[in-house]
Amino acid sequence: MPSARARMRRDPVVAESAPGRRTGRAPGAVLTLVALFLIAINLRGAITDVPPLLTSIRDDLGLSGAAAGVLTAIPVVSMGVFAPLAHRGAARYGYERTVAASVVVLLVGVLIRLGGASVVLLFLGTLVAGAGIAVLGAALPGVVKTHFAEHAGAVTGLYSAAVGVGAAGASALAVPLSDGFGSWQLSLGVVAVPAVLGLLAWLPVIRRAKPVRTDPSRTRSTGPSRAGTTDATAARPTPPTPAPAAAAPDTSPWRRPVAWILAVFLVMQTSAYYGVVGWVPAAYEEQGWSAERAGLLLSVFGLTGIVSGLVIPLLADRFTDPRPLFAVTVAGAVVGMGLLAFAPNLAPWPTIALLGLTLGGAFPLMLVMLVRFAPSPAAAGRLSAMTFLIGYPIAAVLQIVFGTIHDATGEYTAVFGVLFAMTLVELAVCLGLNPKHARHS
């Protein structure tokens, strides 16, 4: 066994804060969890507040269906294009400071959107807000790996529930706030409030974080860190004085088949999720529903997602093989999307609730895999960045395609039919997440 002196020896390379095995038991762990919850509330609110107001926005600005598709797609594109900045920022400044900076960027975007009477400002603000959300979303798996590696499922469930709270609250309040303010622009600006609260709660986490130190001559160090583990072994118990060559390989995610499986899964899951968020309110408004009632329908989608977002990641901690959980979850999404496509008026509220449970559960389950399939916090950040970079832009382009399909057909049946087919592909893809080759494939 290594001596206490050896275990506490400093390593000149520190890519993130102290690893989760020790930090998760620190006195500040509860405060970090609370701050993480408040931060995660902001991951969807600036996106889900737009669809309930989309009809008003289109009428005021004269947007076509394709242009409306671009508006709903911009945040999704941003989440892919800007996600790699999370790993770069974390490598230089630490995950804690990267999270804070991303929330500031989100706030700037929300404030720009207050000038939404201008098409340019509305689209620009949405782009900037999307960039902040992108970096934030890609950084949070690294935060979980750093602070709570032994409880990744439970903590991912917690912040996934926060995502659902933010998403559901923003969609449910968008129309009432717009009516109360007499301005959909001011309604879009309200999501600045949880962003400010989250940022204030996060400041103590930054102060407790270890400073990031780098040594250009040792970018692949395998010596023990201050917490007694290397960057490549942060998620495992400390081995007895390992030789440098014995460290687990930190393979680039671009060379790992499992990373590509996760990326394809994300394309399908995100397309379905934002297909519901972006088009369900407008689809039911076309059938005579009021904007407020259609917005409440979307809030049910978010609220039921909170339940599955909490429960499914907790179950993931008890499953060595995640494929049964993925299969059950995605199969439910297939059923829900089928009902939405082919029988939208049969039972709209239960259908949307089922989609909330299943699509809302599939995403946090994938986030758990981003932590589980990575050997270190830095690797989790790289895997997240690569997956988001591929998945989100493709899903965003598909949102524009959906808007074009609506313009061509004059209805949403074909749109939801395509999404139904994509959930079938998603079901097939998730069966490739074999834990036997996840770490080294």
XYZ file of C-alpha atoms in Angstrom, residues 52-53 56 172-188 290-293:
24
model
C -46.003 28.381 -26.712
C -45.445 31.890 -28.084
C -47.655 35.201 -31.710
C -46.385 26.867 -18.626
C -45.752 30.521 -17.736
C -44.853 31.824 -21.203
C -48.378 32.656 -22.390
C -49.770 33.931 -19.036
C -46.735 36.186 -18.633
C -47.057 37.393 -22.208
C -50.720 38.229 -21.608
C -49.914 39.895 -18.290
C -47.050 41.989 -19.653
C -48.743 42.612 -22.976
C -45.443 41.611 -24.582
C -44.038 38.245 -25.595
C -40.559 39.824 -25.522
C -40.828 40.506 -21.779
C -42.167 37.009 -21.253
C -39.030 35.607 -22.893
C -56.022 28.098 -27.190
C -52.372 29.110 -26.899
C -52.548 28.866 -23.099
C -54.038 25.361 -23.168
